[in-house]
Structures are given as structure tokens and as C-alpha cells.
Amino acid sequence: MRRATLSRTPPVLVLALLAGAAAIAQDVPSLAGFDRYVRQAVEDWETPGLAISVVADGAVVFAEGYGAQRLGAEGQGAGVDEHTLFAIGSTTKAMTAALVGMLVDEGKLAWGDPVIDHLPGFRLYDPVATREVQARDLLTHNAGLPNADYLWYEQDLSTDEIVRRLRFVEPAYSLRSGFIYQNIMYAAAGELIEAVSGQSWGEMVRTRIFEPLGMSRSVTSLADTGGRSNVAHPHDLVDGRLMEIENASVDPVAAAGAVWSSVHDMAQWMRFLLAGGVTPEGRRLLSEETIEALFRAHAIVGPEDFYPTARLTEPHWTTYGLGWFQADYRGRRVDFHTGSIDGMVALCGLIRDEGLGVYVLANRDHTELRHALMYRVFDLLDPARARGGDATGEIRDWSTELRDLYAELAAEGEEARREARERRVEGTQPTLPLERYTGRYQDPLYGVVEIGLGEDGGLRVGYGRRAGSVQHWNYDTFRVRWDARWRGESSLSFDLDRNGEVARLTLDGLRLARDR
């Protein structure tokens, strides 16, 4: 594959921001009308706040905010602008991969180094995989692990403990033979960075990325946003009503997705990547060879593991680099990644051959408007249009098309829930009195689940920082309704031993034995 170049199209003039939108030179593809399109799309998707920046040929050609930092907020300082901080979620992963690349450039690490050479305590379930997992494998989602987010999501475990428990996670496939997206190996990559560099992952991000790129508002954890102004708040649809929700901390697996940033700062990150690892001042932070490694395809991603947007974009191939999903779009290679954490979304999309980048942040849970805006920019700044030709017809209304697609997906989900309700056996009762199910259940991997009685006499469940009420479903199966309603519902079932006593429970597939 070609190395990224600054641009293969005629240079775009540096653009002035006029009245909140980009002014474009007459002889280049135009973003005229894009500001209006975004405003309408934000309204159509009922998104409280959104910000977007666009980079073309080394310049920030568009950077704007829309809506509010939180629902109901009004007045000066309440709106979203290009400096508003959002959780960038898993778009953090590209930074972690870049830090590993910097250590490779310095000769302190090689992509093919066994992880245990630098982290002697690193262990996987399979001893062969323990010996064979290399530094690059921590970044590619193909080291054999299933998704293991239960280890960090709303838990109180340290990063060290999360990585230690990897030894108990049974593989879903053999090393490098599949692809399952997960976050824990990126947490291990953060530990690797610290072991090799002698600095914490957070300090490395600040000193090796934020400071040289002038990303002055960006921070490396949710905790670091405390006391700062101009910070977005998360929102989600709860029981049919859009409302503000609590932030979910990613700090225990920080290297997988803990950064908070703005579209202004992330535009500097995109400029750096599109320039092949060189800052605007001409300082090289990553070698050309390492940039090539970061964006080289390392794993094949099947349709079931890719984004639903593929139903509309119809890519011919989908792969994963080091912190980047990859696909073709209308004959153009796209490197991109989303970020999603409760009530917050992000998207970074690059067409490196054209020096084009788009970054979107929003404060509503899984508002896929982010994809719509990325593809809209890609269409507007298609080089074919710059040459006066357009073989693909009118620019598509991605906002409308994707709203229709996700409405269809939501209907499919509701149909699946309806079918599950129909399979429920009515009129059954739990085998035992409810108090007989109470107790402490634990597992070396999953930790501890507590079952108790609530004030109303019904069962209550506690797992990490989550708590919820338990409602009978059928037989010895129950449904958990989490107190934080945006976290949805879970399935809970109990197994009895031959003496008729409760021996274990299963919570969303996690099996824990009852303490005796």
C-alpha cells in the first residue's frame, strides 16, 4: 500500500471561518451549505450538542459547534463550540498505537517483541498464546480474546488487576485467526508503554502528543475534566425521553478510550497524521516506516464485526490497522474509528491519499449522525468534483439515509425483544422463596455479585458500581432492571444443586458460584 502523502489533489487555500461556517475558494470543491446541512441534521437527530472539524491539505478548513453542552442549558457559555470537551472514546486507541510506534522508533521496542519480554507478569489463558503474543497484537483485536468489558465497565478494579485477570479469560478463537473487538488488550498496551518508557500512559500522551501538537485543552481522563469549563454532558434516550445521564469512566482501561478533547485539538491530531507524522512546525514525531505500520491492514474484519453503515456504503474490503478500521468508499481508502461511551460519541475519518480528515463529537448516545457527516464531507470534497466531473451522481443525503437505516435496525431489535417475550412461559414461579437466592456469588474472573432483598421484599442485585431491581421472568430466570435506566436490562438465572440449594448464578452469560 502507498504511504500517506500530504495531498494528491490541487492545494486547497487556507479557509477563513465566516459567520460560523467555512468560506471556500471558488476553484476548489466547496463546503458551501455544509454548515446549514449540519444544523438541520443535528435537529433531525435530536442531538443536544455536536462539534465537527475538517482538515484538508494541511489546513483546518472547518471547525464549528452546534447546540448545547447539556439539555436545557441556555445563555453565554452554555453552547458547544470548537473548544468544547467531549469524551473521545475509542478514537483514543490511535494515540496509544502511536505511542507504541514512538517507542519502536526509539529502538526501545519492536512490533514483534513478545509482550512477556517487557511485562513478565502478562498471562493469557493459553500458555502458548502467552509466549507468542507480540506488541502489535495488543492493538489489532485478533489475539484470541472475546469481548471482556465486564472487567472494567462500572467496576472498581485497577488497570493492573484487570490485566492480571486476562489469564482467566478463555479464548474465543486461536491467536490471529479471527477478530473480536475488545478493550482489555489496549489496557495491556498502556501497561507495556509504561514498562518500556518509564512513564505512565497518561504522561506519555501529554508530553509526546498533546504538547507538541498544541492540544492544550485535551486531558487523559474523566477525572481531569473536573473543574473545567466548556465541557459537554452525556445524554441518552431513557424510557422514551431524552435526558442527561451520568458519565461512565473509562479510566481503568485508559489507553483504550479515556481521552477527552475538542474538535479544535483533534484537528491538530489529524493534521499530524495526514502529514505523515510531522507537526505543522516540521518536527517529525513518527517515522515514515511507523506511519506505514500504523495504517497497514493487520486483521480482516468480517461483515458481522463491521459497522451497519456498510449496508449503504457497500465496501469491497474491511480491515483493521493499529487503532484504525479501514474500508474502501467510492474507490477511496478510508481509515477511521468511532468512539462510544455512555451518552457520548466520536468519529475520526481520514482519506490520507487526499490529505482529508473529519472529526465529529456529540453528546447523545450512539447518534450515528457522526457517520452521516463524515460521508457528506467525503462527497463534497471528492477530487472528482474538483476536476469538474462527477461519475457518482448527486451528493447523497447521508443524514436521511442513515436515520432510515437505524430506524430499521431499531425495529429489528424491537422485533427480537417481542419474540423473546413470546417465548416466556407464563404462570411459573421461582423454585425457592426469594430469600433463598440471596447471598454472595464470586468468580476469579468476574469478581463478586451480591444478591439481597429490597425494601419491597423483592430481590436486588449489585455488581461493581451497578445496582438494580430483579423481576421474575419464568422458572428460575429473572430480569434485572438497573437503577441507572440507560444501562438497560440484564438476564439473571440461578442453578440449583442436587440438594435443592442455589449453587450459582448467571448474569448476562457470566457464571459465578455461590459462597458457602
Short mmCIF file of C-alpha atoms in Angstrom, two decimals:
data_model
loop_
_atom_site.label_atom_id
_atom_site.label_comp_id
_atom_site.label_asym_id
_atom_site.label_seq_id
_atom_site.Cartn_x
_atom_site.Cartn_y
_atom_site.Cartn_z
CA MET A 1 0.00 0.00 0.00
CA ARG A 2 1.09 3.57 -0.66
CA ARG A 3 2.37 5.64 2.22
CA ALA A 4 0.17 8.58 3.06
CA THR A 5 1.05 11.79 1.29
CA LEU A 6 0.00 15.27 2.26
CA SER A 7 -2.18 15.55 -0.82
CA ARG A 8 -2.69 14.14 -4.29
CA THR A 9 -5.13 16.90 -5.28
CA PRO A 10 -4.59 20.58 -6.07
CA PRO A 11 -3.81 22.51 -2.85
CA VAL A 12 -6.79 23.95 -1.03
CA LEU A 13 -6.42 27.51 0.18
CA VAL A 14 -6.46 28.16 3.92
CA LEU A 15 -10.07 28.98 4.64
CA ALA A 16 -11.47 31.67 6.88
CA LEU A 17 -14.36 30.89 9.19
CA LEU A 18 -17.11 33.37 8.38
CA ALA A 19 -20.30 33.62 10.46
CA GLY A 20 -19.63 30.19 11.92
CA ALA A 21 -19.19 28.40 8.60
CA ALA A 22 -16.34 27.80 6.17
CA ALA A 23 -15.69 30.11 3.23
CA ILE A 24 -14.25 28.15 0.32
CA ALA A 25 -12.21 29.33 -2.65
CA GLN A 26 -14.13 29.23 -5.92
CA ASP A 27 -11.73 26.90 -7.74
CA VAL A 28 -11.86 24.00 -5.26
CA PRO A 29 -14.58 21.60 -4.04
CA SER A 30 -16.94 23.59 -1.89
CA LEU A 31 -18.28 23.13 1.63
CA ALA A 32 -20.73 25.91 0.95
CA GLY A 33 -24.03 24.96 2.56
CA PHE A 34 -22.42 22.38 4.84
CA ASP A 35 -22.98 24.48 7.95
CA ARG A 36 -26.70 24.64 7.16
CA TYR A 37 -26.77 20.89 6.49
CA VAL A 38 -25.18 20.13 9.88
CA ARG A 39 -27.59 22.40 11.74
CA GLN A 40 -30.58 20.66 10.19
CA ALA A 41 -29.11 17.21 10.82
CA VAL A 42 -28.43 17.98 14.50
CA GLU A 43 -32.09 18.98 14.83
CA ASP A 44 -33.36 15.93 12.91
CA TRP A 45 -31.32 13.52 15.05
CA GLU A 46 -32.40 15.33 18.26
CA THR A 47 -28.78 15.63 19.33
CA PRO A 48 -28.24 18.12 22.21
CA GLY A 49 -24.75 19.16 21.11
CA LEU A 50 -22.26 18.38 18.35
CA ALA A 51 -18.95 19.71 17.06
CA ILE A 52 -17.10 18.95 13.85
CA SER A 53 -13.79 19.88 12.26
CA VAL A 54 -12.47 19.24 8.76
CA VAL A 55 -8.83 19.24 7.67
CA ALA A 56 -7.79 19.48 4.02
CA ASP A 57 -4.25 19.81 2.65
CA GLY A 58 -2.74 20.65 5.99
CA ALA A 59 -5.25 23.35 6.97
CA VAL A 60 -8.26 23.35 9.27
CA VAL A 61 -10.97 24.32 6.80
CA PHE A 62 -13.98 23.94 9.06
CA ALA A 63 -14.40 23.90 12.86
CA GLU A 64 -17.78 24.58 14.42
CA GLY A 65 -20.01 23.67 17.32
CA TYR A 66 -23.79 23.26 17.43
CA GLY A 67 -26.37 23.01 20.16
CA ALA A 68 -25.77 22.89 23.89
CA GLN A 69 -23.37 21.26 26.31
CA ARG A 70 -26.39 19.91 28.21
CA LEU A 71 -30.15 19.81 27.72
CA GLY A 72 -31.92 22.92 28.90
CA ALA A 73 -28.73 24.96 29.23
CA GLU A 74 -29.04 28.50 27.93
CA GLY A 75 -27.03 31.68 27.94
CA GLN A 76 -23.43 32.59 27.38
CA GLY A 77 -21.01 29.71 27.76
CA ALA A 78 -23.72 27.03 27.51
CA GLY A 79 -23.36 26.32 23.82
CA VAL A 80 -20.99 23.92 22.06
CA ASP A 81 -18.08 25.40 20.16
CA GLU A 82 -14.88 24.04 18.61
CA HIS A 83 -13.21 24.05 22.05
CA THR A 84 -15.91 22.12 23.97
CA LEU A 85 -14.53 18.98 25.60
CA PHE A 86 -16.21 15.63 24.89
CA ALA A 87 -15.21 12.05 25.66
CA ILE A 88 -13.46 10.84 22.50
CA GLY A 89 -13.84 7.17 23.49
CA SER A 90 -12.06 4.63 21.35
CA THR A 91 -10.55 7.18 19.00
CA THR A 92 -8.02 7.25 21.86
CA LYS A 93 -6.75 3.89 20.58
CA ALA A 94 -4.93 5.51 17.66
CA MET A 95 -2.95 7.61 20.15
CA THR A 96 -1.98 4.52 22.12
CA ALA A 97 -0.82 2.82 18.93
CA ALA A 98 1.17 5.93 18.01
CA LEU A 99 2.91 5.89 21.40
CA VAL A 100 3.93 2.27 20.85
CA GLY A 101 5.22 3.38 17.45
CA MET A 102 7.33 6.12 19.04
CA LEU A 103 8.96 3.55 21.30
CA VAL A 104 9.62 1.39 18.23
CA ASP A 105 11.25 4.37 16.51
CA GLU A 106 13.47 4.88 19.55
CA GLY A 107 14.62 1.25 19.49
CA LYS A 108 13.16 0.53 22.92
CA LEU A 109 10.62 -1.91 21.50
CA ALA A 110 9.91 -3.84 18.32
CA TRP A 111 6.47 -4.56 16.90
CA GLY A 112 7.31 -8.28 17.01
CA ASP A 113 8.59 -8.33 20.60
CA PRO A 114 6.81 -10.90 22.79
CA VAL A 115 4.81 -8.93 25.36
CA ILE A 116 6.17 -11.09 28.21
CA ASP A 117 9.68 -9.84 27.42
CA HIS A 118 8.60 -6.43 28.73
CA LEU A 119 5.69 -7.44 31.01
CA PRO A 120 6.90 -10.62 32.73
CA GLY A 121 3.63 -10.97 34.64
CA PHE A 122 1.48 -10.90 31.47
CA ARG A 123 -0.50 -14.11 31.15
CA LEU A 124 -3.29 -15.38 28.91
CA TYR A 125 -5.44 -18.48 29.41
CA ASP A 126 -3.47 -20.35 26.74
CA PRO A 127 0.24 -20.63 27.69
CA VAL A 128 1.21 -20.85 24.02
CA ALA A 129 -0.57 -17.58 23.29
CA THR A 130 1.13 -16.06 26.35
CA ARG A 131 4.51 -16.76 24.78
CA GLU A 132 3.50 -15.78 21.25
CA VAL A 133 1.50 -12.55 21.70
CA GLN A 134 3.56 -9.69 20.30
CA ALA A 135 3.41 -5.95 20.93
CA ARG A 136 1.42 -5.35 17.73
CA ASP A 137 -1.15 -7.99 18.76
CA LEU A 138 -2.27 -5.81 21.66
CA LEU A 139 -3.53 -3.31 19.08
CA THR A 140 -5.31 -5.47 16.48
CA HIS A 141 -8.22 -7.25 18.28
CA ASN A 142 -7.11 -10.62 16.92
CA ALA A 143 -5.22 -12.14 19.85
CA GLY A 144 -7.99 -14.67 20.53
CA LEU A 145 -9.89 -12.87 23.28
CA PRO A 146 -13.65 -12.39 23.40
CA ASN A 147 -15.08 -9.07 24.49
CA ALA A 148 -14.28 -8.70 28.20
CA ASP A 149 -15.70 -5.29 29.06
CA TYR A 150 -17.25 -6.71 32.22
CA LEU A 151 -13.77 -6.36 33.73
CA TRP A 152 -13.86 -2.56 33.65
CA TYR A 153 -17.32 -1.22 32.90
CA GLU A 154 -18.68 0.23 36.16
CA GLN A 155 -16.17 -1.80 38.17
CA ASP A 156 -13.64 -0.69 40.79
CA LEU A 157 -10.65 -2.68 39.55
CA SER A 158 -7.23 -1.18 38.90
CA THR A 159 -5.64 -1.49 35.47
CA ASP A 160 -3.08 -3.91 36.93
CA GLU A 161 -5.85 -6.16 38.25
CA ILE A 162 -7.80 -6.03 35.00
CA VAL A 163 -4.74 -7.11 33.03
CA ARG A 164 -3.91 -9.77 35.64
CA ARG A 165 -7.34 -11.36 35.17
CA LEU A 166 -6.67 -11.90 31.45
CA ARG A 167 -5.24 -15.28 32.46
CA PHE A 168 -8.78 -16.41 33.33
CA VAL A 169 -10.42 -15.32 30.04
CA GLU A 170 -10.98 -18.37 27.85
CA PRO A 171 -10.10 -17.68 24.19
CA ALA A 172 -12.84 -17.37 21.60
CA TYR A 173 -10.52 -18.39 18.75
CA SER A 174 -6.84 -19.14 18.23
CA LEU A 175 -4.24 -16.40 18.06
CA ARG A 176 -4.54 -14.23 14.89
CA SER A 177 -7.22 -16.42 13.35
CA GLY A 178 -10.20 -14.12 13.96
CA PHE A 179 -11.33 -10.69 15.05
CA ILE A 180 -13.37 -9.64 18.09
CA TYR A 181 -13.30 -6.00 19.11
CA GLN A 182 -12.41 -5.50 22.77
CA ASN A 183 -10.70 -3.03 25.07
CA ILE A 184 -8.65 -5.00 27.58
CA MET A 185 -5.65 -5.62 25.34
CA TYR A 186 -5.36 -1.88 24.79
CA ALA A 187 -5.20 -1.53 28.56
CA ALA A 188 -2.32 -4.02 28.42
CA ALA A 189 -0.73 -1.84 25.71
CA GLY A 190 -0.86 1.05 28.17
CA GLU A 191 0.94 -1.10 30.72
CA LEU A 192 3.50 -2.04 28.07
CA ILE A 193 4.12 1.63 27.27
CA GLU A 194 4.75 2.38 30.93
CA ALA A 195 7.08 -0.60 31.37
CA VAL A 196 9.18 0.32 28.33
CA SER A 197 9.21 4.12 28.68
CA GLY A 198 9.29 4.50 32.45
CA GLN A 199 6.39 6.98 32.19
CA SER A 200 2.69 6.39 32.72
CA TRP A 201 0.48 6.14 29.65
CA GLY A 202 -1.18 9.44 30.59
CA GLU A 203 2.13 11.27 30.94
CA MET A 204 3.28 9.90 27.60
CA VAL A 205 0.12 11.12 25.88
CA ARG A 206 0.51 14.58 27.40
CA THR A 207 4.21 15.03 26.66
CA ARG A 208 4.54 13.15 23.38
CA ILE A 209 1.23 14.04 21.67
CA PHE A 210 -0.73 16.84 23.34
CA GLU A 211 2.14 19.25 23.99
CA PRO A 212 3.96 19.02 20.64
CA LEU A 213 0.68 19.28 18.74
CA GLY A 214 -0.67 22.20 20.78
CA MET A 215 -3.67 20.21 22.07
CA SER A 216 -3.87 22.46 25.12
CA ARG A 217 -7.42 21.60 26.26
CA SER A 218 -7.14 17.83 25.94
CA VAL A 219 -6.93 15.62 29.04
CA THR A 220 -6.34 11.92 29.58
CA SER A 221 -9.14 11.02 31.98
CA LEU A 222 -12.66 11.82 33.07
CA ALA A 223 -11.25 12.83 36.45
CA ASP A 224 -9.16 15.55 34.74
CA THR A 225 -12.29 17.28 33.40
CA GLY A 226 -13.37 18.22 36.92
CA GLY A 227 -13.48 21.95 37.50
CA ARG A 228 -13.05 22.78 33.81
CA SER A 229 -15.49 24.94 31.89
CA ASN A 230 -16.95 24.25 28.44
CA VAL A 231 -17.40 20.51 28.97
CA ALA A 232 -20.21 18.54 27.33
CA HIS A 233 -22.56 16.34 29.36
CA PRO A 234 -23.80 12.91 28.19
CA HIS A 235 -27.39 12.20 27.16
CA ASP A 236 -29.42 9.14 26.26
CA LEU A 237 -32.98 8.11 25.50
CA VAL A 238 -34.40 6.66 28.73
CA ASP A 239 -37.90 5.16 28.69
CA GLY A 240 -38.69 7.18 25.60
CA ARG A 241 -37.37 10.50 26.93
CA LEU A 242 -34.06 12.16 26.08
CA MET A 243 -32.30 13.08 29.31
CA GLU A 244 -28.90 13.84 30.79
CA ILE A 245 -27.17 10.79 32.26
CA GLU A 246 -24.05 10.09 34.30
CA ASN A 247 -20.61 9.82 32.76
CA ALA A 248 -19.13 6.34 32.64
CA SER A 249 -15.44 6.32 33.46
CA VAL A 250 -13.05 4.58 31.08
CA ASP A 251 -10.10 5.45 33.31
CA PRO A 252 -9.43 1.81 34.39
CA VAL A 253 -8.65 0.98 30.74
CA ALA A 254 -7.45 4.48 29.90
CA ALA A 255 -5.31 3.50 26.92
CA ALA A 256 -8.44 2.08 25.25
CA GLY A 257 -10.55 5.23 25.41
CA ALA A 258 -10.16 7.72 28.27
CA VAL A 259 -9.14 10.92 26.46
CA TRP A 260 -11.39 14.00 26.48
CA SER A 261 -10.78 16.52 23.73
CA SER A 262 -12.32 19.07 21.37
CA VAL A 263 -12.63 19.18 17.60
CA HIS A 264 -10.12 22.04 17.60
CA ASP A 265 -7.50 19.89 19.31
CA MET A 266 -8.34 16.75 17.34
CA ALA A 267 -7.92 18.73 14.12
CA GLN A 268 -4.27 19.16 15.14
CA TRP A 269 -4.04 15.39 15.63
CA MET A 270 -5.48 14.82 12.15
CA ARG A 271 -3.10 17.35 10.58
CA PHE A 272 -0.20 15.50 12.15
CA LEU A 273 -1.34 12.10 10.87
CA LEU A 274 -2.16 13.41 7.39
CA ALA A 275 1.30 15.00 7.22
CA GLY A 276 2.87 11.57 7.73
CA GLY A 277 3.93 12.02 11.37
CA VAL A 278 5.22 15.60 11.13
CA THR A 279 3.95 18.55 13.18
CA PRO A 280 2.90 21.79 11.43
CA GLU A 281 6.22 23.25 12.59
CA GLY A 282 8.10 20.50 10.76
CA ARG A 283 9.05 18.34 13.74
CA ARG A 284 8.88 14.62 12.99
CA LEU A 285 7.32 12.60 15.83
CA LEU A 286 6.84 9.33 13.95
CA SER A 287 8.99 7.84 11.22
CA GLU A 288 7.55 7.14 7.79
CA GLU A 289 8.01 3.42 8.44
CA THR A 290 5.97 3.62 11.64
CA ILE A 291 3.19 5.61 9.99
CA GLU A 292 3.06 2.89 7.37
CA ALA A 293 2.83 0.24 10.11
CA LEU A 294 0.01 2.05 11.91
CA PHE A 295 -2.14 2.19 8.79
CA ARG A 296 -1.20 -1.18 7.32
CA ALA A 297 -4.01 -3.76 7.39
CA HIS A 298 -3.26 -6.24 10.18
CA ALA A 299 -6.58 -8.07 10.51
CA ILE A 300 -9.52 -8.87 8.25
CA VAL A 301 -12.85 -7.68 9.66
CA GLY A 302 -15.91 -9.67 8.66
CA PRO A 303 -19.32 -8.11 7.96
CA GLU A 304 -20.62 -9.19 11.36
CA ASP A 305 -17.89 -7.20 13.10
CA PHE A 306 -18.12 -4.08 10.96
CA TYR A 307 -20.44 -1.09 11.10
CA PRO A 308 -24.09 -1.26 9.94
CA THR A 309 -23.31 1.68 7.65
CA ALA A 310 -21.76 -0.89 5.31
CA ARG A 311 -25.30 -1.73 4.21
CA LEU A 312 -25.25 1.64 2.43
CA THR A 313 -21.57 2.23 1.63
CA GLU A 314 -21.08 -1.34 0.31
CA PRO A 315 -17.31 -1.65 0.81
CA HIS A 316 -15.37 -4.28 -1.10
CA TRP A 317 -12.99 -4.90 1.83
CA THR A 318 -12.89 -4.15 5.55
CA THR A 319 -9.76 -4.45 7.68
CA TYR A 320 -8.19 -3.18 10.90
CA GLY A 321 -4.81 -1.50 11.25
CA LEU A 322 -3.29 -0.40 14.56
CA GLY A 323 -6.12 1.56 16.13
CA TRP A 324 -7.95 2.10 12.81
CA PHE A 325 -10.81 0.45 10.96
CA GLN A 326 -10.33 0.53 7.20
CA ALA A 327 -12.57 0.25 4.16
CA ASP A 328 -12.95 1.48 0.61
CA TYR A 329 -15.51 4.15 -0.24
CA ARG A 330 -16.16 5.04 -3.89
CA GLY A 331 -12.67 3.96 -4.83
CA ARG A 332 -11.04 5.87 -1.97
CA ARG A 333 -9.30 4.29 1.00
CA VAL A 334 -10.72 5.39 4.36
CA ASP A 335 -9.04 4.92 7.75
CA PHE A 336 -11.46 5.68 10.56
CA HIS A 337 -12.55 4.85 14.08
CA THR A 338 -15.52 5.60 16.27
CA GLY A 339 -15.65 6.21 19.99
CA SER A 340 -18.71 5.38 22.10
CA ILE A 341 -19.23 5.57 25.82
CA ASP A 342 -22.47 6.21 27.71
CA GLY A 343 -24.06 9.32 26.22
CA MET A 344 -21.03 10.37 24.14
CA VAL A 345 -19.86 9.57 20.60
CA ALA A 346 -16.85 10.40 18.45
CA LEU A 347 -15.65 9.66 14.94
CA CYS A 348 -12.34 10.29 13.19
CA GLY A 349 -12.17 9.63 9.46
CA LEU A 350 -9.15 10.07 7.18
CA ILE A 351 -8.59 9.78 3.45
CA ARG A 352 -4.82 10.02 3.67
CA ASP A 353 -4.17 9.92 -0.06
CA GLU A 354 -6.10 13.19 -0.32
CA GLY A 355 -4.93 14.86 2.89
CA LEU A 356 -8.56 14.91 4.08
CA GLY A 357 -9.79 14.38 7.63
CA VAL A 358 -13.09 14.71 9.51
CA TYR A 359 -13.61 14.64 13.26
CA VAL A 360 -17.05 14.59 14.94
CA LEU A 361 -18.02 14.73 18.62
CA ALA A 362 -21.54 14.64 20.06
CA ASN A 363 -23.24 14.21 23.42
CA ARG A 364 -26.04 11.77 22.68
CA ASP A 365 -25.60 8.04 22.97
CA HIS A 366 -24.90 6.35 19.63
CA THR A 367 -26.13 9.21 17.48
CA GLU A 368 -24.99 7.89 14.11
CA LEU A 369 -25.20 11.35 12.67
CA ARG A 370 -21.43 11.16 13.04
CA HIS A 371 -21.17 8.76 10.09
CA ALA A 372 -23.54 10.86 8.01
CA LEU A 373 -21.41 13.98 8.42
CA MET A 374 -18.18 12.15 7.62
CA TYR A 375 -19.53 10.77 4.35
CA ARG A 376 -21.12 14.12 3.48
CA VAL A 377 -17.70 15.78 3.75
CA PHE A 378 -16.07 13.00 1.75
CA ASP A 379 -18.63 13.55 -1.01
CA LEU A 380 -18.33 17.33 -1.00
CA LEU A 381 -14.53 17.19 -1.19
CA ASP A 382 -14.31 14.36 -3.68
CA PRO A 383 -11.38 15.05 -6.07
CA ALA A 384 -13.64 14.10 -8.99
CA ARG A 385 -15.67 17.21 -8.27
CA ALA A 386 -12.53 19.33 -8.13
CA ARG A 387 -11.80 18.21 -11.70
CA GLY A 388 -15.26 19.23 -12.80
CA GLY A 389 -16.55 15.70 -13.12
CA ASP A 390 -18.81 13.52 -11.02
CA ALA A 391 -19.43 9.97 -12.05
CA THR A 392 -21.50 9.16 -8.97
CA GLY A 393 -24.47 11.49 -9.43
CA GLU A 394 -25.89 13.79 -6.80
CA ILE A 395 -24.36 14.05 -3.35
CA ARG A 396 -26.28 11.68 -1.14
CA ASP A 397 -28.32 12.89 1.80
CA TRP A 398 -26.49 10.73 4.29
CA SER A 399 -28.35 12.12 7.28
CA THR A 400 -31.72 10.97 5.94
CA GLU A 401 -30.41 7.64 4.65
CA LEU A 402 -28.72 6.75 7.92
CA ARG A 403 -31.71 7.81 10.02
CA ASP A 404 -33.81 5.43 7.94
CA LEU A 405 -31.23 2.66 8.32
CA TYR A 406 -31.00 2.99 12.10
CA ALA A 407 -34.77 3.22 12.41
CA GLU A 408 -34.90 -0.10 10.56
CA LEU A 409 -32.28 -1.58 12.92
CA ALA A 410 -34.25 -0.34 15.93
CA ALA A 411 -37.36 -2.01 14.54
CA GLU A 412 -35.41 -5.25 14.12
CA GLY A 413 -34.29 -5.01 17.73
CA GLU A 414 -37.82 -4.44 18.95
CA GLU A 415 -38.99 -7.45 16.94
CA ALA A 416 -36.32 -9.61 18.59
CA ARG A 417 -37.48 -8.42 22.02
CA ARG A 418 -41.08 -9.17 21.10
CA GLU A 419 -40.14 -12.71 20.10
CA ALA A 420 -38.30 -13.15 23.41
CA ARG A 421 -41.41 -12.04 25.29
CA GLU A 422 -43.48 -14.56 23.36
CA ARG A 423 -41.11 -17.36 24.42
CA ARG A 424 -41.63 -16.52 28.08
CA VAL A 425 -43.54 -19.23 29.93
CA GLU A 426 -46.38 -17.53 31.76
CA GLY A 427 -47.67 -18.61 35.16
CA THR A 428 -44.44 -20.08 36.55
CA GLN A 429 -42.94 -19.34 39.95
CA PRO A 430 -39.38 -19.42 41.30
CA THR A 431 -38.43 -22.82 42.71
CA LEU A 432 -37.47 -21.35 46.11
CA PRO A 433 -38.60 -18.48 48.33
CA LEU A 434 -36.79 -15.32 47.23
CA GLU A 435 -34.64 -15.10 50.36
CA ARG A 436 -33.06 -18.45 49.44
CA TYR A 437 -31.47 -16.81 46.37
CA THR A 438 -29.74 -14.09 48.35
CA GLY A 439 -26.04 -14.21 49.07
CA ARG A 440 -22.62 -13.52 47.67
CA TYR A 441 -21.55 -15.06 44.36
CA GLN A 442 -17.99 -14.81 43.07
CA ASP A 443 -15.54 -15.92 40.42
CA PRO A 444 -11.79 -15.27 39.97
CA LEU A 445 -12.50 -13.62 36.62
CA TYR A 446 -15.86 -11.93 37.06
CA GLY A 447 -15.49 -10.77 40.64
CA VAL A 448 -18.43 -10.55 43.05
CA VAL A 449 -22.19 -10.26 42.58
CA GLU A 450 -24.34 -9.58 45.63
CA ILE A 451 -28.00 -10.64 45.77
CA GLY A 452 -30.13 -9.20 48.55
CA LEU A 453 -33.70 -8.26 49.42
CA GLY A 454 -35.04 -4.78 48.75
CA GLU A 455 -37.42 -2.80 50.92
CA ASP A 456 -40.35 -4.14 48.90
CA GLY A 457 -39.30 -7.75 49.56
CA GLY A 458 -38.08 -8.27 46.00
CA LEU A 459 -34.56 -9.24 45.01
CA ARG A 460 -31.84 -6.67 44.45
CA VAL A 461 -28.54 -7.18 42.62
CA GLY A 462 -25.25 -5.35 42.96
CA TYR A 463 -22.29 -5.79 40.62
CA GLY A 464 -19.42 -3.34 40.88
CA ARG A 465 -20.90 0.15 40.84
CA ARG A 466 -24.16 -1.06 39.28
CA ALA A 467 -27.29 -1.90 41.24
CA GLY A 468 -30.76 -2.91 40.14
CA SER A 469 -34.08 -4.48 40.97
CA VAL A 470 -34.81 -8.07 40.00
CA GLN A 471 -38.11 -9.11 38.48
CA HIS A 472 -39.23 -12.69 37.90
CA TRP A 473 -39.35 -13.83 34.27
CA ASN A 474 -40.04 -17.56 34.33
CA TYR A 475 -38.91 -20.54 36.45
CA ASP A 476 -35.55 -19.54 38.00
CA THR A 477 -34.81 -16.85 35.42
CA PHE A 478 -35.19 -13.17 36.24
CA ARG A 479 -34.72 -9.79 34.58
CA VAL A 480 -32.52 -7.10 36.13
CA ARG A 481 -33.72 -3.54 35.72
CA TRP A 482 -30.69 -1.40 36.50
CA ASP A 483 -31.28 1.68 38.63
CA ALA A 484 -29.39 3.73 36.04
CA ARG A 485 -32.06 3.12 33.42
CA TRP A 486 -29.83 3.98 30.44
CA ARG A 487 -27.85 0.83 31.22
CA GLY A 488 -30.84 -1.20 30.15
CA GLU A 489 -31.78 -4.64 31.42
CA SER A 490 -29.92 -7.88 32.02
CA SER A 491 -30.76 -11.54 32.26
CA LEU A 492 -30.22 -13.32 35.61
CA SER A 493 -30.73 -17.02 36.26
CA PHE A 494 -29.95 -19.41 39.12
CA ASP A 495 -28.83 -23.05 39.13
CA LEU A 496 -29.72 -25.41 41.96
CA ASP A 497 -27.59 -28.30 43.17
CA ARG A 498 -28.87 -31.83 43.85
CA ASN A 499 -29.91 -30.79 47.34
CA GLY A 500 -32.15 -28.06 46.03
CA GLU A 501 -29.85 -25.26 47.17
CA VAL A 502 -28.74 -22.40 44.93
CA ALA A 503 -25.25 -23.23 43.65
CA ARG A 504 -24.52 -20.49 41.10
CA LEU A 505 -25.97 -17.66 39.10
CA THR A 506 -25.53 -16.45 35.55
CA LEU A 507 -25.68 -12.72 34.86
CA ASP A 508 -25.65 -11.91 31.15
CA GLY A 509 -23.56 -15.01 30.48
CA LEU A 510 -21.19 -14.53 33.45
CA ARG A 511 -21.32 -17.59 35.73
CA LEU A 512 -20.44 -17.14 39.40
CA ALA A 513 -20.50 -19.69 42.23
CA ARG A 514 -22.30 -19.00 45.48
CA ASP A 515 -20.17 -18.59 48.59
CA ARG A 516 -20.73 -21.35 51.12
#
